[in-house]
Amino acid sequence: MRILLLLFCFMCYSCFGADNLALALRFYKGNPYLNNPEKSLFRQIDIAEQKYANNKIKLSLIYYLKGLAYERKNDISNAEINYLKSLKNNPTYIDAMLALMRIKKQLGKINEYNKIHESAISAITREIENIDKDSFFEKHILSDPHFRYAVENALIPSIYNETKVVIKIKRNNIKQYLRNALKQLNKNQ
């Protein structure tokens, strides 16, 4: 098994180039063969952040992932900063909104929590209304291959994969997941 891991690492860093964002997503999910998985995760995130500095969709995913990693370390302050950066790059990124809501509630920032809560309800409602349009996936975060890979393989928490198992994204699934998220948000009001 170690040989396969070494071969994988060699391939990732060879002339083909490393896909640091994909590696970071895999490292976040967990890799028992890494000596220092947390350090490896943050290293890959930092490299991906530089590599995709001009791609707002990827940056929103990178900062969301970084926020999740900080939250896992109980570094709430840095988690909050990165969720905010995620939303700065993609103001309609629902997963980042929900994560930031969780942090705001934990910090007792109820007014900020309520504002984000309303934004999340509005964003989910708009997605439900627009999902059947042919142009829906053109600018949606699910059109990004890294995000789609992360969601379909359940590498990160996402409303687009509430089952947390490997799935194939379909419009009907998304619609149902969005409706479930909306119900949950309305319960938490």
Coordinates of N, CA, C and O in Angstrom, one line a residue:
M1 N 0.8 -1.2 0.0 CA 0.0 0.0 0.0 C 0.9 1.3 0.0 O 0.5 2.2 -0.6
R2 N 2.0 1.2 0.8 CA 2.9 2.4 0.8 C 3.5 2.6 -0.6 O 3.7 3.8 -0.9
I3 N 3.7 1.6 -1.3 CA 4.3 1.7 -2.6 C 3.3 2.5 -3.5 O 3.7 3.4 -4.3
L4 N 2.1 2.1 -3.4 CA 1.1 2.8 -4.2 C 1.0 4.3 -3.9 O 0.8 5.1 -4.7
L5 N 1.0 4.6 -2.6 CA 1.0 6.0 -2.1 C 2.2 6.7 -2.7 O 2.1 7.8 -3.2
L6 N 3.4 6.1 -2.6 CA 4.6 6.8 -3.1 C 4.5 7.0 -4.6 O 4.9 8.1 -5.1
L7 N 3.9 6.0 -5.3 CA 3.8 6.2 -6.8 C 2.8 7.3 -7.0 O 3.0 8.1 -7.9
F8 N 1.7 7.4 -6.3 CA 0.7 8.4 -6.4 C 1.4 9.8 -6.2 O 1.2 10.7 -7.0
C9 N 2.1 9.9 -5.1 CA 2.8 11.2 -4.8 C 3.8 11.6 -5.9 O 3.9 12.7 -6.3
F10 N 4.5 10.6 -6.4 CA 5.5 10.9 -7.5 C 4.8 11.4 -8.7 O 5.2 12.3 -9.4
M11 N 3.7 10.7 -9.1 CA 2.9 11.2 -10.3 C 2.4 12.6 -10.1 O 2.4 13.4 -11.0
C12 N 1.9 12.9 -8.9 CA 1.4 14.2 -8.6 C 2.4 15.3 -8.7 O 2.1 16.4 -9.2
Y13 N 3.6 15.0 -8.3 CA 4.7 16.0 -8.3 C 5.6 15.9 -9.5 O 6.6 16.7 -9.7
S14 N 5.4 15.0 -10.4 CA 6.2 14.8 -11.6 C 5.9 15.9 -12.6 O 5.3 16.9 -12.4
C15 N 6.4 15.6 -13.8 CA 6.2 16.5 -14.9 C 4.7 16.8 -15.2 O 4.4 17.8 -15.9
F16 N 3.8 16.0 -14.8 CA 2.4 16.3 -15.0 C 1.9 17.5 -14.1 O 0.9 18.0 -14.4
G17 N 2.7 17.8 -13.1 CA 2.3 18.9 -12.2 C 1.3 18.4 -11.2 O 0.6 17.5 -11.4
A18 N 1.4 19.1 -10.1 CA 0.5 18.7 -9.0 C -0.8 19.4 -9.0 O -0.9 20.6 -9.4
D19 N -1.9 18.7 -8.7 CA -3.2 19.4 -8.6 C -3.4 19.6 -7.1 O -3.9 18.8 -6.4
N20 N -2.8 20.7 -6.6 CA -2.8 21.0 -5.2 C -4.2 21.1 -4.5 O -4.4 20.7 -3.4
L21 N -5.1 21.6 -5.3 CA -6.5 21.7 -4.7 C -7.1 20.3 -4.5 O -7.7 20.0 -3.5
A22 N -6.9 19.4 -5.5 CA -7.4 18.1 -5.4 C -6.7 17.4 -4.2 O -7.4 16.6 -3.4
L23 N -5.4 17.6 -4.1 CA -4.7 17.0 -3.0 C -5.2 17.5 -1.6 O -5.4 16.8 -0.7
A24 N -5.4 18.8 -1.6 CA -5.9 19.4 -0.3 C -7.2 18.9 0.1 O -7.5 18.6 1.2
L25 N -8.1 18.7 -0.9 CA -9.4 18.1 -0.7 C -9.3 16.7 -0.1 O -10.0 16.3 0.8
R26 N -8.4 15.9 -0.7 CA -8.2 14.5 -0.3 C -7.6 14.5 1.1 O -7.9 13.7 2.0
F27 N -6.6 15.4 1.4 CA -6.0 15.5 2.7 C -7.0 15.9 3.8 O -6.9 15.5 4.9
Y28 N -7.9 16.8 3.4 CA -8.9 17.2 4.4 C -9.8 16.0 4.8 O -10.1 15.8 6.0
K29 N -10.1 15.2 3.8 CA -10.9 14.0 4.1 C -10.2 13.1 5.0 O -10.8 12.4 5.9
G30 N -8.9 13.0 4.8 CA -8.0 12.2 5.7 C -7.1 11.3 4.9 O -7.5 10.8 3.9
N31 N -5.9 11.2 5.3 CA -4.9 10.3 4.7 C -4.1 9.7 5.8 O -3.2 10.3 6.3
P32 N -4.3 8.4 6.2 CA -3.6 7.8 7.3 C -2.1 7.6 7.0 O -1.3 7.3 7.9
Y33 N -1.7 7.8 5.7 CA -0.3 7.5 5.4 C 0.6 8.7 5.5 O 1.8 8.7 5.3
L34 N 0.0 9.9 5.8 CA 0.8 11.1 5.9 C 1.4 11.2 7.4 O 0.6 11.0 8.3
N35 N 2.6 11.6 7.5 CA 3.2 11.8 8.8 C 2.6 13.0 9.6 O 2.3 12.9 10.7
N36 N 2.4 14.1 8.8 CA 1.8 15.3 9.4 C 0.7 15.8 8.5 O 0.9 16.7 7.7
P37 N -0.5 15.1 8.6 CA -1.6 15.5 7.7 C -2.1 16.9 7.7 O -2.4 17.5 6.7
E38 N -2.1 17.5 8.9 CA -2.5 18.9 9.0 C -1.5 19.8 8.3 O -2.0 20.7 7.5
K39 N -0.3 19.6 8.5 CA 0.7 20.5 7.8 C 0.7 20.3 6.3 O 0.7 21.2 5.5
S40 N 0.5 19.0 5.9 CA 0.3 18.7 4.4 C -0.9 19.4 3.9 O -0.8 20.0 2.8
L41 N -2.0 19.4 4.6 CA -3.2 20.0 4.1 C -3.0 21.5 3.9 O -3.3 22.0 2.9
F42 N -2.5 22.2 4.9 CA -2.3 23.6 4.8 C -1.3 24.0 3.8 O -1.5 25.0 3.1
R43 N -0.3 23.2 3.6 CA 0.7 23.4 2.5 C 0.0 23.4 1.1 O 0.2 24.2 0.3
Q44 N -0.8 22.3 0.9 CA -1.5 22.2 -0.4 C -2.5 23.3 -0.6 O -2.7 23.8 -1.7
I45 N -3.2 23.7 0.5 CA -4.1 24.9 0.4 C -3.4 26.1 0.0 O -3.9 26.9 -0.9
D46 N -2.3 26.4 0.6 CA -1.5 27.6 0.3 C -1.0 27.6 -1.1 O -1.1 28.7 -1.8
I47 N -0.6 26.5 -1.6 CA -0.1 26.4 -3.0 C -1.3 26.6 -3.9 O -1.2 27.4 -4.9
A48 N -2.4 26.0 -3.7 CA -3.6 26.1 -4.5 C -4.1 27.6 -4.5 O -4.5 28.1 -5.5
E49 N -4.0 28.2 -3.3 CA -4.4 29.6 -3.2 C -3.6 30.5 -4.2 O -4.1 31.4 -4.9
Q50 N -2.3 30.3 -4.3 CA -1.4 31.0 -5.2 C -1.7 30.7 -6.6 O -1.8 31.5 -7.5
K51 N -1.9 29.4 -6.9 CA -2.1 28.9 -8.2 C -3.4 29.4 -8.8 O -3.4 29.8 -10.0
Y52 N -4.4 29.6 -8.0 CA -5.7 30.0 -8.5 C -6.1 31.4 -8.1 O -7.3 31.7 -7.9
A53 N -5.1 32.2 -7.9 CA -5.3 33.6 -7.4 C -6.3 34.4 -8.2 O -6.9 35.3 -7.7
N54 N -6.5 34.1 -9.5 CA -7.4 34.9 -10.3 C -8.7 34.1 -10.6 O -9.5 34.6 -11.5
N55 N -9.0 33.1 -9.9 CA -10.2 32.3 -10.2 C -11.1 32.4 -8.9 O -10.9 31.7 -8.0
K56 N -12.1 33.2 -9.0 CA -13.0 33.4 -7.8 C -13.7 32.2 -7.3 O -13.9 32.0 -6.1
I57 N -14.2 31.4 -8.3 CA -14.9 30.1 -7.9 C -13.9 29.2 -7.1 O -14.3 28.7 -6.0
K58 N -12.7 29.0 -7.6 CA -11.8 28.1 -6.9 C -11.3 28.7 -5.6 O -11.2 28.0 -4.6
L59 N -11.1 30.1 -5.6 CA -10.8 30.7 -4.3 C -11.8 30.6 -3.3 O -11.6 30.4 -2.1
S60 N -13.1 30.6 -3.7 CA -14.2 30.4 -2.7 C -14.1 29.0 -2.1 O -14.3 28.9 -0.9
L61 N -13.8 28.0 -3.0 CA -13.7 26.7 -2.5 C -12.5 26.5 -1.6 O -12.5 25.9 -0.5
I62 N -11.3 27.2 -2.0 CA -10.1 27.1 -1.2 C -10.3 27.7 0.2 O -9.9 27.1 1.2
Y63 N -10.9 28.9 0.2 CA -11.1 29.5 1.5 C -12.1 28.8 2.4 O -12.0 28.7 3.6
Y64 N -13.1 28.2 1.8 CA -14.1 27.4 2.5 C -13.3 26.2 3.1 O -13.5 25.9 4.3
L65 N -12.5 25.5 2.3 CA -11.7 24.4 2.8 C -10.8 24.8 3.9 O -10.7 24.1 4.9
K66 N -10.2 26.0 3.8 CA -9.3 26.5 4.8 C -10.0 26.8 6.1 O -9.6 26.5 7.2
G67 N -11.2 27.3 5.9 CA -12.1 27.6 7.1 C -12.5 26.3 7.8 O -12.4 26.2 9.0
L68 N -12.8 25.3 7.0 CA -13.1 24.0 7.6 C -11.9 23.4 8.4 O -12.1 22.9 9.5
A69 N -10.7 23.6 7.8 CA -9.5 23.0 8.4 C -9.2 23.8 9.8 O -8.9 23.2 10.8
Y70 N -9.4 25.1 9.7 CA -9.2 25.9 11.0 C -10.3 25.5 12.0 O -10.0 25.4 13.2
E71 N -11.5 25.3 11.5 CA -12.6 25.0 12.5 C -12.3 23.6 13.1 O -12.5 23.4 14.3
R72 N -11.8 22.7 12.3 CA -11.4 21.4 12.9 C -10.4 21.5 14.0 O -10.3 20.7 14.9
K73 N -9.5 22.5 13.8 CA -8.4 22.8 14.9 C -9.0 23.6 16.0 O -8.2 24.0 16.9
N74 N -10.3 24.0 16.0 CA -10.9 24.9 17.0 C -10.3 26.3 17.0 O -10.3 27.0 18.0
D75 N -9.8 26.7 15.8 CA -9.3 28.0 15.6 C -10.4 28.8 15.0 O -10.4 29.0 13.7
I76 N -11.4 29.2 15.8 CA -12.6 29.8 15.3 C -12.4 31.1 14.6 O -13.0 31.5 13.6
S77 N -11.4 31.9 15.1 CA -11.1 33.2 14.5 C -10.7 33.1 13.1 O -11.2 33.8 12.2
N78 N -9.7 32.2 12.8 CA -9.2 32.0 11.4 C -10.3 31.3 10.6 O -10.3 31.5 9.4
A79 N -11.1 30.5 11.2 CA -12.2 29.8 10.4 C -13.1 30.9 9.9 O -13.5 31.0 8.7
E80 N -13.5 31.8 10.8 CA -14.4 32.9 10.4 C -13.8 33.8 9.3 O -14.5 34.1 8.3
I81 N -12.5 34.1 9.4 CA -11.9 34.9 8.4 C -11.9 34.3 7.1 O -12.2 34.9 6.0
N82 N -11.7 33.0 7.0 CA -11.6 32.3 5.8 C -13.0 32.0 5.2 O -13.2 32.1 3.9
Y83 N -14.0 31.8 6.0 CA -15.4 31.8 5.5 C -15.8 33.1 4.9 O -16.5 33.2 3.8
L84 N -15.4 34.2 5.5 CA -15.7 35.5 5.0 C -15.0 35.7 3.6 O -15.6 36.3 2.7
K85 N -13.7 35.3 3.5 CA -13.0 35.4 2.2 C -13.7 34.5 1.2 O -13.7 34.9 0.0
S86 N -14.2 33.4 1.6 CA -14.9 32.5 0.6 C -16.1 33.3 0.0 O -16.3 33.3 -1.2
L87 N -16.8 33.9 0.9 CA -18.0 34.6 0.5 C -17.7 35.9 -0.3 O -18.5 36.3 -1.1
K88 N -16.5 36.5 0.0 CA -16.1 37.7 -0.8 C -15.9 37.3 -2.2 O -16.2 38.0 -3.1
N89 N -15.4 36.1 -2.4 CA -15.1 35.6 -3.8 C -16.4 35.0 -4.5 O -16.4 35.0 -5.7
N90 N -17.3 34.5 -3.7 CA -18.6 34.0 -4.2 C -19.7 34.3 -3.2 O -19.9 33.4 -2.3
P91 N -20.3 35.4 -3.3 CA -21.3 35.8 -2.3 C -22.5 34.9 -2.2 O -23.3 34.9 -1.2
T92 N -22.7 34.0 -3.1 CA -23.9 33.1 -3.1 C -23.5 31.6 -2.7 O -24.3 30.7 -2.9
Y93 N -22.3 31.4 -2.2 CA -21.8 30.1 -1.9 C -22.5 29.7 -0.6 O -22.1 30.0 0.5
I94 N -23.5 28.9 -0.7 CA -24.4 28.5 0.4 C -23.6 27.7 1.5 O -23.8 28.0 2.7
D95 N -22.8 26.8 1.1 CA -22.0 26.0 2.2 C -21.2 27.0 3.0 O -21.1 26.8 4.3
A96 N -20.6 28.0 2.4 CA -19.8 28.9 3.2 C -20.7 29.8 4.1 O -20.3 30.1 5.2
M97 N -21.9 30.1 3.6 CA -22.8 30.9 4.4 C -23.2 30.1 5.7 O -23.2 30.6 6.8
L98 N -23.5 28.8 5.4 CA -24.0 28.0 6.6 C -22.8 27.8 7.6 O -23.1 27.8 8.8
A99 N -21.6 27.6 7.1 CA -20.4 27.5 8.0 C -20.2 28.8 8.8 O -20.0 28.7 10.0
L100 N -20.4 29.9 8.1 CA -20.2 31.2 8.8 C -21.3 31.4 9.8 O -21.0 31.9 10.9
M101 N -22.5 31.0 9.5 CA -23.6 31.1 10.4 C -23.3 30.3 11.7 O -23.5 30.7 12.8
R102 N -22.7 29.1 11.5 CA -22.4 28.2 12.6 C -21.4 28.9 13.5 O -21.5 28.9 14.8
I103 N -20.4 29.6 12.9 CA -19.3 30.3 13.7 C -20.0 31.5 14.4 O -19.7 31.7 15.6
K104 N -20.8 32.3 13.7 CA -21.4 33.5 14.3 C -22.2 33.1 15.5 O -22.2 33.8 16.5
K105 N -23.0 32.0 15.4 CA -23.8 31.5 16.5 C -22.9 31.1 17.7 O -23.2 31.5 18.8
Q106 N -21.8 30.4 17.4 CA -20.9 30.0 18.4 C -20.3 31.2 19.1 O -20.0 31.1 20.3
L107 N -20.0 32.3 18.4 CA -19.4 33.5 18.9 C -20.4 34.4 19.6 O -20.1 35.4 20.2
G108 N -21.7 34.0 19.5 CA -22.8 34.9 20.1 C -23.1 36.1 19.3 O -23.7 37.1 19.8
K109 N -22.7 36.2 18.0 CA -22.9 37.3 17.2 C -24.2 37.1 16.5 O -24.3 36.9 15.3
I110 N -25.3 37.3 17.2 CA -26.7 37.0 16.8 C -27.1 37.9 15.6 O -27.7 37.4 14.7
N111 N -26.9 39.2 15.6 CA -27.3 40.0 14.5 C -26.6 39.6 13.2 O -27.3 39.6 12.2
E112 N -25.3 39.3 13.3 CA -24.6 38.9 12.1 C -25.1 37.5 11.6 O -25.3 37.3 10.4
Y113 N -25.4 36.7 12.6 CA -26.0 35.3 12.3 C -27.3 35.5 11.5 O -27.5 34.9 10.5
N114 N -28.2 36.4 12.0 CA -29.5 36.6 11.4 C -29.3 37.2 10.0 O -30.1 36.8 9.1
K115 N -28.4 38.1 9.7 CA -28.2 38.6 8.4 C -27.7 37.5 7.4 O -28.3 37.4 6.3
I116 N -26.8 36.7 7.8 CA -26.3 35.6 7.0 C -27.5 34.6 6.8 O -27.6 34.1 5.7
H117 N -28.2 34.3 7.8 CA -29.4 33.4 7.7 C -30.3 33.9 6.6 O -30.8 33.1 5.8
E118 N -30.7 35.2 6.6 CA -31.6 35.7 5.6 C -31.0 35.6 4.2 O -31.6 35.2 3.2
S119 N -29.7 35.9 4.1 CA -29.0 35.7 2.8 C -29.0 34.3 2.3 O -29.1 34.0 1.1
A120 N -28.8 33.4 3.2 CA -28.8 31.9 2.9 C -30.1 31.5 2.4 O -30.3 30.8 1.3
I121 N -31.2 31.9 3.0 CA -32.6 31.6 2.6 C -32.8 32.1 1.2 O -33.3 31.5 0.3
S122 N -32.4 33.4 1.0 CA -32.6 34.0 -0.3 C -31.8 33.3 -1.4 O -32.3 33.1 -2.5
A123 N -30.5 32.9 -1.1 CA -29.7 32.3 -2.1 C -30.3 30.9 -2.4 O -30.3 30.5 -3.6
I124 N -30.7 30.2 -1.4 CA -31.3 28.8 -1.7 C -32.6 28.9 -2.5 O -32.8 28.2 -3.5
T125 N -33.4 29.9 -2.1 CA -34.7 30.1 -2.9 C -34.4 30.4 -4.3 O -35.0 29.9 -5.2
R126 N -33.4 31.3 -4.6 CA -33.0 31.6 -6.0 C -32.5 30.4 -6.7 O -32.9 30.2 -7.9
E127 N -31.7 29.6 -6.1 CA -31.2 28.4 -6.7 C -32.4 27.4 -7.1 O -32.4 26.9 -8.2
I128 N -33.3 27.3 -6.2 CA -34.5 26.4 -6.5 C -35.2 26.9 -7.7 O -35.7 26.1 -8.5
E129 N -35.4 28.2 -7.7 CA -36.2 28.8 -8.8 C -35.5 28.7 -10.2 O -36.1 28.6 -11.2
N130 N -34.1 28.7 -10.1 CA -33.4 28.8 -11.4 C -32.8 27.4 -11.8 O -32.2 27.3 -12.9
I131 N -32.9 26.4 -11.0 CA -32.2 25.2 -11.3 C -32.7 24.5 -12.6 O -31.9 23.8 -13.3
D132 N -33.9 24.7 -13.0 CA -34.3 24.1 -14.3 C -34.0 24.8 -15.5 O -34.2 24.3 -16.6
K133 N -33.4 26.0 -15.4 CA -33.0 26.8 -16.6 C -31.7 26.1 -17.1 O -30.8 25.7 -16.4
D134 N -31.6 26.1 -18.4 CA -30.4 25.5 -19.1 C -29.1 26.2 -18.7 O -28.1 25.6 -18.6
S135 N -29.2 27.5 -18.3 CA -27.9 28.2 -18.0 C -27.5 28.1 -16.5 O -26.5 28.6 -16.1
F136 N -28.3 27.3 -15.8 CA -28.0 27.2 -14.3 C -26.6 26.8 -14.0 O -26.0 27.4 -13.2
F137 N -26.1 25.8 -14.6 CA -24.8 25.3 -14.3 C -23.6 26.1 -14.9 O -22.5 25.9 -14.5
E138 N -23.9 27.0 -15.8 CA -22.8 27.7 -16.5 C -22.0 28.5 -15.5 O -20.7 28.5 -15.6
K139 N -22.6 29.2 -14.5 CA -21.8 30.0 -13.6 C -21.9 29.5 -12.2 O -21.4 30.1 -11.3
H140 N -22.6 28.4 -12.0 CA -22.8 27.9 -10.7 C -21.5 27.2 -10.2 O -20.7 26.7 -11.0
I141 N -21.3 27.2 -8.9 CA -20.1 26.6 -8.3 C -20.0 25.1 -8.7 O -18.9 24.6 -8.8
L142 N -21.1 24.4 -8.9 CA -21.0 23.0 -9.3 C -20.4 22.8 -10.7 O -20.1 21.7 -11.1
S143 N -20.3 23.9 -11.5 CA -19.7 23.8 -12.8 C -18.2 23.6 -12.7 O -17.5 23.2 -13.6
D144 N -17.6 24.0 -11.5 CA -16.2 23.9 -11.3 C -15.8 22.4 -11.0 O -16.4 21.8 -10.1
P145 N -14.9 21.8 -11.8 CA -14.6 20.4 -11.6 C -14.0 20.1 -10.2 O -14.3 19.0 -9.7
H146 N -13.3 21.0 -9.6 CA -12.8 20.7 -8.2 C -14.0 20.6 -7.2 O -14.0 19.7 -6.4
F147 N -14.9 21.6 -7.3 CA -16.0 21.6 -6.4 C -16.9 20.3 -6.6 O -17.3 19.6 -5.7
R148 N -17.1 20.0 -7.9 CA -17.9 18.9 -8.2 C -17.3 17.6 -7.7 O -17.9 16.7 -7.1
Y149 N -16.0 17.5 -7.9 CA -15.2 16.3 -7.4 C -15.4 16.2 -5.9 O -15.6 15.1 -5.3
A150 N -15.2 17.4 -5.2 CA -15.3 17.4 -3.7 C -16.7 16.9 -3.2 O -16.8 16.2 -2.3
V151 N -17.7 17.4 -3.9 CA -19.1 17.1 -3.5 C -19.5 15.7 -3.9 O -20.0 14.9 -3.0
E152 N -19.2 15.3 -5.1 CA -19.5 13.9 -5.5 C -18.8 12.8 -4.7 O -19.3 11.7 -4.5
N153 N -17.6 13.1 -4.2 CA -16.9 12.2 -3.4 C -17.0 12.4 -1.9 O -16.2 11.8 -1.2
A154 N -17.9 13.3 -1.5 CA -18.1 13.6 -0.1 C -16.8 13.9 0.6 O -16.6 13.5 1.8
L155 N -16.0 14.8 0.0 CA -14.7 15.2 0.7 C -14.9 16.3 1.6 O -14.1 16.5 2.5
I156 N -16.0 17.1 1.4 CA -16.2 18.3 2.3 C -17.7 18.3 2.6 O -18.5 17.8 1.9
P157 N -18.1 18.9 3.7 CA -19.5 19.1 4.0 C -20.2 20.0 3.0 O -19.6 21.1 2.7
S158 N -21.3 19.6 2.5 CA -22.0 20.4 1.4 C -23.5 20.0 1.4 O -23.9 18.9 1.6
I159 N -24.3 21.1 1.2 CA -25.7 20.8 1.1 C -26.0 20.1 -0.2 O -27.1 19.5 -0.3
Y160 N -25.1 20.1 -1.1 CA -25.4 19.4 -2.4 C -25.1 17.9 -2.3 O -25.3 17.1 -3.2
N161 N -24.7 17.4 -1.1 CA -24.5 16.0 -0.9 C -24.8 15.7 0.6 O -23.8 15.4 1.4
E162 N -26.0 15.8 1.0 CA -26.3 15.6 2.4 C -26.2 14.1 2.8 O -26.2 13.8 4.0
T163 N -26.1 13.2 1.9 CA -26.0 11.8 2.2 C -24.5 11.4 2.7 O -24.3 10.4 3.3
K164 N -23.6 12.3 2.3 CA -22.2 12.1 2.7 C -21.6 10.8 2.2 O -20.7 10.2 2.8
V165 N -22.1 10.3 1.0 CA -21.5 9.2 0.4 C -21.3 9.6 -1.1 O -21.7 10.6 -1.6
V166 N -20.5 8.8 -1.8 CA -20.2 9.1 -3.2 C -21.5 9.1 -4.0 O -22.3 8.2 -3.9
I167 N -21.7 10.2 -4.7 CA -22.9 10.3 -5.6 C -22.6 10.9 -6.9 O -21.5 11.3 -7.2
K168 N -23.5 10.9 -7.8 CA -23.4 11.6 -9.1 C -24.4 12.7 -9.0 O -25.6 12.5 -8.8
I169 N -24.0 13.9 -9.2 CA -24.8 15.1 -9.1 C -25.8 15.2 -10.2 O -25.5 15.1 -11.4
K170 N -27.1 15.3 -9.9 CA -28.2 15.4 -10.8 C -29.1 16.5 -10.4 O -29.2 16.8 -9.2
R171 N -29.8 17.2 -11.3 CA -30.6 18.3 -11.0 C -31.7 17.9 -9.9 O -31.9 18.7 -9.0
N172 N -32.3 16.8 -10.0 CA -33.3 16.4 -9.1 C -32.7 16.2 -7.7 O -33.4 16.6 -6.7
N173 N -31.5 15.7 -7.6 CA -30.8 15.6 -6.3 C -30.6 16.9 -5.7 O -30.9 17.2 -4.5
I174 N -30.1 17.8 -6.5 CA -29.8 19.2 -6.0 C -31.0 19.9 -5.5 O -31.0 20.5 -4.5
K175 N -32.1 19.8 -6.3 CA -33.3 20.4 -5.9 C -33.8 19.9 -4.6 O -34.2 20.7 -3.7
Q176 N -33.7 18.6 -4.4 CA -34.2 18.0 -3.1 C -33.3 18.5 -1.9 O -33.8 18.8 -0.9
Y177 N -32.0 18.5 -2.2 CA -31.0 18.9 -1.1 C -31.3 20.4 -0.8 O -31.2 20.7 0.4
L178 N -31.5 21.2 -1.8 CA -31.8 22.6 -1.5 C -33.1 22.8 -0.7 O -33.1 23.6 0.2
R179 N -34.1 22.0 -1.1 CA -35.4 22.1 -0.3 C -35.2 21.7 1.1 O -35.7 22.3 2.0
N180 N -34.4 20.6 1.3 CA -34.1 20.2 2.7 C -33.3 21.2 3.5 O -33.6 21.4 4.7
A181 N -32.4 21.9 2.8 CA -31.6 22.9 3.5 C -32.5 24.1 3.9 O -32.4 24.7 4.9
L182 N -33.4 24.4 3.0 CA -34.3 25.5 3.2 C -35.3 25.2 4.4 O -35.5 26.1 5.3
K183 N -35.7 24.0 4.4 CA -36.6 23.6 5.6 C -35.8 23.7 6.9 O -36.3 24.2 7.9
Q184 N -34.6 23.2 6.9 CA -33.7 23.3 8.1 C -33.5 24.7 8.5 O -33.6 25.0 9.7
L185 N -33.2 25.6 7.5 CA -33.0 27.0 7.9 C -34.3 27.6 8.5 O -34.2 28.4 9.4
N186 N -35.4 27.3 7.9 CA -36.7 27.9 8.4 C -37.0 27.4 9.8 O -37.6 28.1 10.6
K187 N -36.6 26.1 10.1 CA -36.7 25.6 11.4 C -35.9 26.4 12.5 O -36.3 26.6 13.6
N188 N -34.7 26.8 12.0 CA -33.7 27.4 12.9 C -34.0 28.9 13.1 O -33.2 29.6 13.8
Q189 N -35.1 29.4 12.5 CA -35.3 30.9 12.7 C -35.7 31.2 14.1 O -36.3 30.6 14.8

